[in-house]
Amino acid sequence: MPFEIRNMFNDRIKIKQLLSGTPTGTEVVVMGWVRSFRNNQFIALNDGSTNANIQIVATLGEFDEALLKRVTTGASLKIVGTVVESLGKGQTVEVKAKTLEILGDSDAEKFPLQPKKHSLEFLREKAHLRFRTNTFGSVFRLRHALAFAVHQFYNERGFVYLHTPIITSSDAEGAGEMFKVTTLPLEGAPKNDKGEIDYTQDFFGKGTNLTVSGQLEGELGAMAFSEIYTFGPTFRAENSNTTRHLAEFWMIEPEMAFYDIEDNMNLAEAFIKYLINYALKNNADDIDFLDARLAEEEKQLPTEKRSGLGLREKLELVVNNNFERITYTEAIDILLNSNHYKKKKFQYEVKWGIDLQSEHERYLVEQHFKKPVIVTGYPAAIKAFYMRMNDGCEPGKETVAAMDILAPGIGEIVGGSQREERLDKLEARMKAMHIPLEDMSWYLDTRRFGTVPHAGFGLGFERMIQFVTGMTNIRDVIPFARTPKNCEY
RNA sequence: UCCUCCUUAGCUCAGUUGGUUAGAGCACAUCACUGUUAAUGAUGGGGUCCUCCGUUCAAGUCGGAGAGGGGGAGCCA
């Protein structure tokens, strides 16, 4: 099969394409960054199209010694050469260099990435360079693939991609602490009669924040297009220091008219499986690399801490099996009847009405069912105002049509619900929760004019990437993590 | 925010009961070798022992405070 030379300004061929072909003797132009230079002859060159490097052979004696001295780890090169069968064992094709041009030098003494294993913590501090490592190469190619798959999934189903605002004056969702957005000076901000900051003089004439969710605006779109989704950044000013929280993260929030809670669950399950399937099919190399990497890490762990399941195995298991679906009440029963509970191993109390703690969710997912679990019908008291009250509840045990999807290793990956479409019930709930109705009249209008049953959910994009890549720290699946006390770049 | 562990060379780490000149592997430099795959061999340079305060004849080592990081918890996606 002849190589297809892409007609770019430099007729460059990408390394992924080059490696997928056969040694034909064709002349090619390759560009990339040096990963290693062995034996003063063999350059491992990488251009980010794949983790695999192309071996460039600079035959001894054919190149100036001073030039070869500049072939250091991290330097960028332009190579013109012929594609030949490799005499070595590690690869089938290699490029025998005719000309070798240094595009950018890289001082070997100062370049932080060495041809060796680095800790994730070290690379996190070099986030601007960590893309050039195999691990982060795979992680961020997968991040891209999953983002593309998100759009493809919804586009195939006729959903409209709705851009909900990033700056918002709505503070009703209660999803978390918000970042203030203002142009008022911090020192000497104008005050009103009551001595409070006078936001009428602010840029928007009122107090504004970065969004914590696009859901409420998403519902407005669903009431016209039937099915919409949002996919954008969201912001939480919580002082959370964990491996699964970010101050700035990306969330996918579909919102569907004419869906009930069952339809909602079906869509969420199909969505997650679609994303995993897309990655397995289109990024097999990256999954396999991360699989091997995790297997290596597992070897360092004591036996009882090993998962015993490879990354690929885990993903295939999720794709090929139905998610377990249980009600909150059933979940509490399972916990109460568990040996774990009887041996008093739960730190937090288990009884109907509590919010499930991490340890409870982990028990259900990792010990009891050993696969993703969808929990529905949570107590109304612990859930948001917009969730639909279930009919026929025992007094004092009112539940709402909420659903959380819990995934092994990362906990809650999806949170969603059927929305309360009945105006009287919604208003009653909002009053009970002290949410000012007048500020929310735009939202209540959807229930006043042609209200319909509808539902939706939010999927944390980074948590999904964590699941697919097996990365344990969420800071390693977003290019530039924003966490408390950390906003580099 | 709470609990807990950690911070020694560019990186990963060792450093005994508080005791003389703080070590190793990798990386880097020089030389040798040349079909290597984390190349190999030899030689060499490289240290604010996180910071401050204290205890002591003497602190990388003990105590206190602070900073940064890891893991767990809460909040959540």
XYZ file of C-alpha atoms (C1' of nucleotides) in Angstrom:
566
model
C 0.000 0.000 0.000
C 1.596 3.295 -1.033
C 1.861 6.045 1.521
C -0.565 8.847 1.090
C 1.464 12.024 1.293
C -0.740 14.792 2.594
C -0.586 17.952 0.599
C 0.337 20.305 3.405
C 2.769 23.149 3.095
C 5.566 20.817 3.942
C 4.233 17.504 2.636
C 4.725 16.063 6.083
C 3.551 12.552 6.900
C 2.297 11.827 10.398
C 4.032 9.099 12.335
C 0.851 7.140 13.001
C 0.233 6.870 9.285
C 3.864 6.084 8.583
C 3.902 3.208 11.078
C 0.714 1.701 9.699
C 2.303 1.277 6.257
C 4.927 -1.005 4.789
C 8.575 -0.257 3.916
C 8.404 0.846 0.321
C 11.507 2.906 -0.142
C 9.317 5.994 -0.557
C 10.829 9.343 0.359
C 8.997 11.054 3.221
C 9.210 14.169 5.335
C 8.763 13.553 9.077
C 8.705 16.111 11.852
C 8.515 15.647 15.562
C 10.235 15.793 18.888
C 13.129 13.588 19.976
C 12.186 11.071 22.679
C 15.611 9.433 22.792
C 18.803 9.210 20.758
C 20.565 5.880 21.079
C 23.985 4.840 19.970
C 24.546 8.126 18.132
C 22.501 6.613 15.276
C 18.917 5.892 16.292
C 16.483 8.711 16.954
C 13.104 7.848 18.469
C 10.890 10.595 17.033
C 7.349 11.363 18.184
C 4.778 13.795 16.790
C 1.879 13.106 19.151
C -0.215 11.225 16.598
C 0.487 8.009 18.517
C 2.621 6.821 21.404
C 4.708 4.749 19.032
C 7.874 6.483 17.836
C 9.343 6.288 14.373
C 12.969 5.223 14.441
C 15.096 7.560 12.388
C 18.445 6.063 11.363
C 21.284 8.530 10.988
C 23.934 6.283 9.499
C 27.324 6.699 11.118
C 29.652 9.020 9.328
C 26.951 10.554 7.117
C 26.127 13.449 9.427
C 28.192 16.186 10.979
C 29.133 15.416 14.595
C 28.234 18.961 15.695
C 24.763 18.541 14.226
C 24.251 15.182 15.946
C 25.239 16.742 19.271
C 22.131 18.872 18.975
C 19.855 15.855 18.684
C 18.814 15.861 22.333
C 15.680 14.729 24.158
C 12.971 17.311 23.496
C 14.549 18.873 20.398
C 12.338 19.213 17.319
C 13.514 17.805 14.008
C 12.647 17.759 10.339
C 13.805 14.592 8.631
C 13.772 13.793 4.942
C 14.454 10.138 4.331
C 13.312 6.849 2.898
C 10.954 4.347 4.490
C 12.801 1.064 4.825
C 12.452 -2.254 6.558
C 14.120 -2.133 9.953
C 17.182 -4.273 10.609
C 16.518 -4.003 14.325
C 13.946 -5.974 16.290
C 11.773 -3.311 17.903
C 9.982 -2.087 14.776
C 9.078 -3.141 11.281
C 9.662 0.155 9.473
C 12.117 2.940 10.035
C 13.256 6.031 8.168
C 16.787 6.183 6.847
C 17.617 9.870 7.038
C 18.913 11.775 4.023
C 18.761 15.179 5.634
C 18.344 16.095 9.272
C 17.334 19.598 10.264
C 17.088 20.862 13.839
C 13.937 22.996 14.005
C 14.339 23.802 17.693
C 17.129 22.953 20.103
C 16.451 21.603 23.571
C 19.132 22.037 26.217
C 19.562 18.504 27.528
C 20.649 19.741 30.911
C 17.570 21.893 31.384
C 14.801 19.921 29.663
C 12.827 18.386 32.559
C 11.576 15.263 30.801
C 14.139 12.533 30.677
C 13.833 9.238 28.842
C 12.746 7.541 32.061
C 9.695 7.125 34.224
C 8.510 10.246 36.026
C 6.006 10.459 38.844
C 2.560 11.834 38.016
C 3.050 14.410 40.777
C 6.227 15.704 39.128
C 4.569 15.839 35.714
C 1.590 17.674 37.197
C 3.988 20.505 38.012
C 5.231 20.394 34.419
C 1.750 20.314 32.924
C 2.928 22.391 29.955
C 5.343 19.612 28.927
C 3.597 16.479 30.119
C 1.701 16.141 26.832
C 4.995 14.872 25.467
C 4.897 11.748 27.622
C 3.251 8.475 26.630
C 0.814 8.452 29.528
C -0.497 11.955 28.928
C -0.359 11.485 25.177
C -2.795 8.605 25.578
C -4.945 10.376 28.167
C -5.442 13.508 26.096
C -5.965 11.719 22.791
C -8.681 9.789 24.631
C -10.095 13.011 26.046
C -10.404 14.319 22.520
C -11.948 11.081 21.255
C -14.535 11.063 24.027
C -15.441 14.706 23.414
C -15.974 13.920 19.750
C -18.040 10.838 20.647
C -20.265 12.959 22.913
C -21.258 15.161 20.001
C -21.636 12.208 17.653
C -23.889 10.336 20.092
C -26.304 13.226 20.497
C -26.130 14.329 16.905
C -27.094 10.813 15.762
C -30.156 11.075 18.001
C -31.296 14.493 16.833
C -30.364 16.411 19.964
C -29.603 20.118 19.600
C -26.302 21.296 21.097
C -27.338 24.289 23.175
C -24.763 26.749 24.495
C -25.907 27.717 27.946
C -24.320 30.797 29.510
C -21.084 30.705 31.468
C -21.797 33.955 33.287
C -25.118 33.718 35.067
C -27.233 35.646 37.539
C -29.126 32.527 38.539
C -28.208 31.244 41.975
C -31.043 28.791 42.328
C -29.514 25.488 41.479
C -27.690 25.237 44.763
C -25.108 22.914 43.250
C -22.277 24.534 45.126
C -20.329 27.650 46.045
C -19.978 30.041 43.119
C -17.211 32.234 41.772
C -18.292 35.872 41.658
C -17.981 37.754 38.381
C -17.629 41.500 38.773
C -15.865 44.568 37.433
C -16.327 46.451 40.703
C -13.100 47.241 42.561
C -12.348 45.002 45.548
C -11.281 48.043 47.565
C -13.889 50.767 47.918
C -16.711 49.026 46.066
C -19.847 51.223 45.938
C -22.286 50.539 48.795
C -26.074 50.962 48.989
C -28.138 52.417 51.865
C -27.880 49.173 53.807
C -24.091 49.171 53.570
C -24.071 46.247 51.149
C -22.141 46.239 47.895
C -24.235 48.023 45.271
C -24.346 45.625 42.371
C -26.627 47.950 40.398
C -23.386 49.763 39.549
C -21.702 46.542 38.425
C -21.147 45.586 34.779
C -24.408 43.662 34.479
C -26.307 45.818 36.956
C -26.677 42.863 39.293
C -24.592 40.240 41.043
C -23.299 37.574 38.666
C -21.401 34.308 38.957
C -19.740 31.620 36.887
C -22.217 28.870 36.157
C -22.387 25.734 38.282
C -24.705 23.975 35.827
C -26.446 24.650 32.542
C -29.435 22.553 33.507
C -32.058 25.209 34.154
C -31.285 26.952 30.862
C -31.107 23.543 29.220
C -34.678 22.849 30.293
C -35.759 25.987 28.437
C -34.238 24.574 25.251
C -35.816 21.152 25.751
C -39.216 22.868 25.923
C -38.778 23.845 22.270
C -36.372 21.397 20.596
C -37.571 18.351 22.560
C -34.011 17.168 23.126
C -30.931 19.245 23.781
C -27.572 18.799 25.395
C -24.974 21.143 26.796
C -21.273 20.434 26.911
C -19.179 23.135 28.482
C -17.142 24.253 31.445
C -18.699 24.592 34.875
C -17.259 26.132 38.002
C -17.497 25.289 41.679
C -15.754 27.362 44.317
C -15.823 24.536 46.866
C -12.692 23.987 48.908
C -12.520 20.393 47.726
C -9.160 18.664 47.825
C -9.813 15.223 46.422
C -8.854 13.038 43.483
C -12.280 13.600 41.885
C -13.065 17.319 42.218
C -11.998 20.337 40.194
C -12.918 24.006 40.506
C -13.263 24.135 36.704
C -14.572 21.041 34.990
C -16.568 20.053 31.934
C -20.023 18.634 32.115
C -22.430 17.140 29.610
C -26.068 17.817 30.448
C -28.761 16.421 28.169
C -32.334 17.519 28.794
C -35.240 15.740 27.121
C -38.923 16.579 26.831
C -41.320 13.623 26.818
C -38.896 11.493 28.852
C -39.647 9.955 32.216
C -37.106 8.645 34.708
C -36.905 5.246 32.952
C -36.185 6.857 29.579
C -33.608 8.997 31.328
C -31.807 5.975 32.758
C -31.905 4.199 29.417
C -30.341 7.180 27.684
C -27.637 7.613 30.328
C -26.687 3.954 30.208
C -26.609 3.925 26.409
C -24.536 7.123 26.443
C -21.876 5.768 28.786
C -21.628 2.527 26.830
C -21.386 4.452 23.567
C -18.474 6.524 24.846
C -16.603 3.461 26.082
C -17.249 1.589 22.851
C -16.021 4.549 20.834
C -12.782 4.647 22.815
C -12.259 0.885 22.607
C -12.768 0.980 18.861
C -10.944 4.172 17.906
C -8.219 4.426 20.541
C -7.309 0.787 21.077
C -3.582 1.616 21.208
C -4.047 4.224 23.889
C -6.298 1.955 25.976
C -3.771 -0.862 25.679
C -0.932 1.421 26.684
C -2.830 2.619 29.760
C -3.875 -0.966 30.493
C -0.238 -2.053 30.553
C 0.701 0.971 32.612
C -1.954 0.153 35.213
C -0.942 -3.505 35.286
C 2.605 -2.351 36.054
C 1.327 -0.122 38.866
C -0.804 -2.930 40.287
C 2.293 -5.073 40.663
C 3.572 -2.557 43.201
C 0.424 -2.890 45.299
C -0.191 -5.465 48.015
C -2.374 -8.335 46.780
C -5.503 -7.281 48.653
C -5.458 -3.835 47.040
C -5.253 -5.104 43.465
C -8.415 -4.904 41.403
C -7.600 -8.123 39.564
C -9.169 -6.670 36.444
C -7.322 -5.002 33.604
C -8.495 -1.688 32.183
C -9.680 -3.193 28.903
C -11.396 -6.064 30.758
C -13.153 -3.585 33.034
C -14.385 -1.471 30.123
C -15.589 -4.506 28.180
C -17.412 -5.745 31.257
C -19.265 -2.432 31.530
C -20.157 -2.374 27.854
C -21.373 -5.975 27.742
C -23.559 -5.980 30.858
C -26.628 -4.088 31.957
C -26.187 -1.624 34.768
C -27.807 -2.743 37.998
C -30.914 -0.680 38.801
C -32.118 -0.408 42.376
C -34.160 2.038 44.403
C -32.706 4.017 47.260
C -34.879 1.997 49.645
C -33.473 -1.259 48.255
C -29.958 0.142 48.543
C -30.491 0.898 52.219
C -31.830 -2.651 52.751
C -28.809 -4.180 51.029
C -26.505 -2.117 53.228
C -28.405 -3.002 56.419
C -28.311 -6.715 55.590
C -24.642 -6.763 54.628
C -21.997 -8.487 56.716
C -20.076 -5.263 56.367
C -22.829 -3.504 58.325
C -23.217 -6.289 60.879
C -19.493 -6.161 61.562
C -19.909 -2.394 62.095
C -17.448 -1.563 59.364
C -19.346 1.464 58.082
C -18.182 4.683 59.644
C -21.446 6.479 58.921
C -24.887 5.485 60.122
C -27.114 3.591 57.705
C -30.843 4.302 57.876
C -33.599 5.436 55.530
C -33.268 9.173 54.944
C -29.470 9.518 54.971
C -27.552 10.640 51.941
C -25.459 7.700 50.763
C -21.836 8.226 51.807
C -18.833 7.334 49.672
C -18.275 4.177 51.705
C -21.868 3.079 51.082
C -21.684 3.752 47.354
C -18.370 1.938 47.127
C -19.777 -1.071 48.971
C -22.745 -1.315 46.595
C -20.672 -0.927 43.442
C -17.382 -2.597 44.295
C -18.388 -5.295 46.791
C -22.041 -6.164 46.245
C -22.790 -5.750 42.528
C -19.281 -5.363 41.078
C -20.584 -3.249 38.183
C -22.157 0.179 37.609
C -25.310 0.730 39.640
C -28.189 3.157 39.051
C -29.909 4.212 42.261
C -33.349 5.826 41.963
C -36.020 7.244 44.246
C -33.986 9.237 46.759
C -35.652 10.926 49.745
C -36.991 14.312 48.668
C -35.403 15.971 51.695
C -31.860 15.453 50.423
C -32.436 16.387 46.778
C -32.854 19.549 44.704
C -36.093 21.486 44.271
C -36.610 20.723 40.592
C -36.788 16.932 40.998
C -40.221 15.378 40.473
C -42.067 14.205 43.589
C -43.016 10.554 43.333
C -46.741 9.904 43.745
C -48.183 7.659 46.430
C -45.363 7.955 48.944
C -45.815 7.011 52.583
C -46.065 10.276 54.596
C -42.649 11.212 55.929
C -40.991 9.016 53.304
C -41.514 11.203 50.245
C -39.145 10.396 47.409
C -38.240 12.096 44.142
C -37.574 10.668 40.682
C -33.808 11.118 40.971
C -31.153 8.809 39.661
C -27.440 8.562 40.317
C -25.117 6.305 38.377
C -22.295 4.975 40.512
C -19.190 3.603 38.837
C -16.494 1.389 40.337
C -13.464 3.363 41.435
C -14.872 6.846 40.994
C -18.309 6.876 42.585
C -20.981 9.181 41.221
C -20.452 9.708 37.503
C -24.001 10.794 36.614
C -26.623 12.648 38.590
C -30.046 13.217 37.074
C -33.783 13.238 37.547
C -37.186 13.563 36.025
C -38.067 17.220 36.510
C -41.144 18.466 38.332
C -43.405 19.615 35.503
C -46.477 20.398 37.668
C -46.475 24.123 38.442
C -48.316 23.895 41.771
C -46.047 21.190 43.136
C -42.904 22.964 41.895
C -43.914 26.281 43.453
C -44.785 24.592 46.731
C -41.376 22.917 46.824
C -39.538 26.140 45.982
C -41.385 28.041 48.700
C -40.550 25.327 51.202
C -36.890 25.599 50.249
C -36.928 29.431 50.356
C -36.158 29.897 46.677
C -37.452 33.306 45.515
C -40.130 32.628 42.884
C -39.909 36.098 41.345
C -36.244 35.596 40.312
C -37.200 32.306 38.684
C -40.259 33.348 36.707
C -38.435 32.620 33.424
C -37.985 29.051 34.617
C -41.542 28.711 35.888
C -42.836 29.932 32.524
C -41.930 26.524 31.063
C -44.484 25.033 33.462
C -47.039 27.768 32.715
C -46.996 27.471 28.938
C -47.228 23.949 27.591
C -45.466 22.049 30.321
C -44.502 18.449 29.566
C -42.919 15.582 31.462
C -39.178 15.861 30.985
C -35.930 14.620 32.397
C -32.186 15.050 32.161
C -28.863 14.347 33.776
C -25.334 15.630 34.134
C -22.253 13.577 33.371
C -18.912 14.765 34.697
C -16.655 14.626 31.668
C -13.426 14.312 33.650
C -14.851 11.509 35.759
C -15.807 9.710 32.567
C -12.237 10.152 31.308
C -10.936 8.850 34.615
C -13.053 5.768 34.179
C -11.925 5.139 30.613
C -8.230 5.861 31.206
C -7.957 4.356 34.682
C -6.217 7.526 35.894
C -6.842 7.816 39.624
C -6.392 11.590 40.023
C -8.788 13.921 38.195
C -5.965 16.498 37.856
C -4.337 14.152 35.376
C -7.231 14.024 32.904
C -7.681 17.781 32.307
C -4.859 19.678 30.595
C -4.558 22.450 33.165
C -6.246 21.630 36.449
C -7.817 24.354 38.559
C -8.014 23.303 42.204
C -7.876 25.231 45.492
C -4.580 27.146 45.671
C -3.578 26.043 42.196
C -4.095 28.019 38.982
C -0.904 27.796 36.932
C -0.743 28.638 33.225
C -12.330 22.594 55.912
C -10.948 17.935 58.814
C -7.730 13.378 59.443
C -3.173 11.225 57.920
C 1.525 10.620 55.512
C 5.461 13.025 52.943
C 9.365 17.124 51.570
C 17.482 15.131 51.039
C 21.306 16.240 43.741
C 17.542 17.755 37.574
C 14.341 12.881 38.669
C 13.341 8.420 41.936
C 14.989 7.424 46.585
C 18.608 5.583 50.896
C 20.693 8.042 55.134
C 21.587 3.525 61.587
C 21.247 5.736 68.551
C 21.808 13.264 67.210
C 28.495 12.893 65.916
C 33.953 13.950 61.291
C 33.936 15.375 54.293
C 25.486 13.590 53.154
C 25.174 8.595 49.363
C 23.000 5.293 45.169
C 20.510 4.554 40.439
C 18.883 7.381 36.446
C 19.764 12.148 33.929
C 23.819 15.524 32.340
C 29.225 16.323 30.511
C 33.810 14.024 28.441
C 35.986 9.683 26.280
C 35.482 4.713 24.187
C 32.275 1.438 21.385
C 28.745 1.215 17.224
C 22.046 -2.080 14.592
C 20.577 0.349 19.299
C 15.323 -0.442 21.831
C 15.394 2.618 29.420
C 22.055 0.853 24.530
C 26.782 -0.393 27.008
C 31.712 0.630 29.640
C 34.993 4.289 32.056
C 35.641 9.103 34.194
C 33.599 13.680 36.006
C 30.554 17.885 37.625
C 26.211 18.552 40.493
C 23.283 19.725 47.533
C 19.399 26.469 50.702
C 18.831 18.221 53.469
C 11.241 22.870 52.113
C 11.338 27.653 55.445
C 11.684 29.937 60.210
C 12.228 29.417 65.469
C 13.914 26.327 69.431
C 16.635 22.138 72.334
C 21.910 20.621 72.294
C 28.970 20.922 72.829
C 26.856 19.107 68.080
C 20.562 18.743 64.087
C 19.289 15.949 57.436
C 18.087 13.256 62.188
C 14.679 15.822 68.214
C 10.519 19.752 69.394
C 7.231 23.932 67.689
C 5.141 27.026 63.834
C 4.496 27.790 58.631
C 4.576 26.503 53.247
C 4.011 22.867 49.409
C 2.544 17.914 47.906
C 0.178 12.745 48.295
C -3.876 9.686 50.208
C -8.633 9.566 52.788
C -13.292 12.298 54.470
C -17.044 16.097 53.672
C -19.347 19.004 49.481
C -20.476 17.044 44.331
C -20.039 15.809 38.674
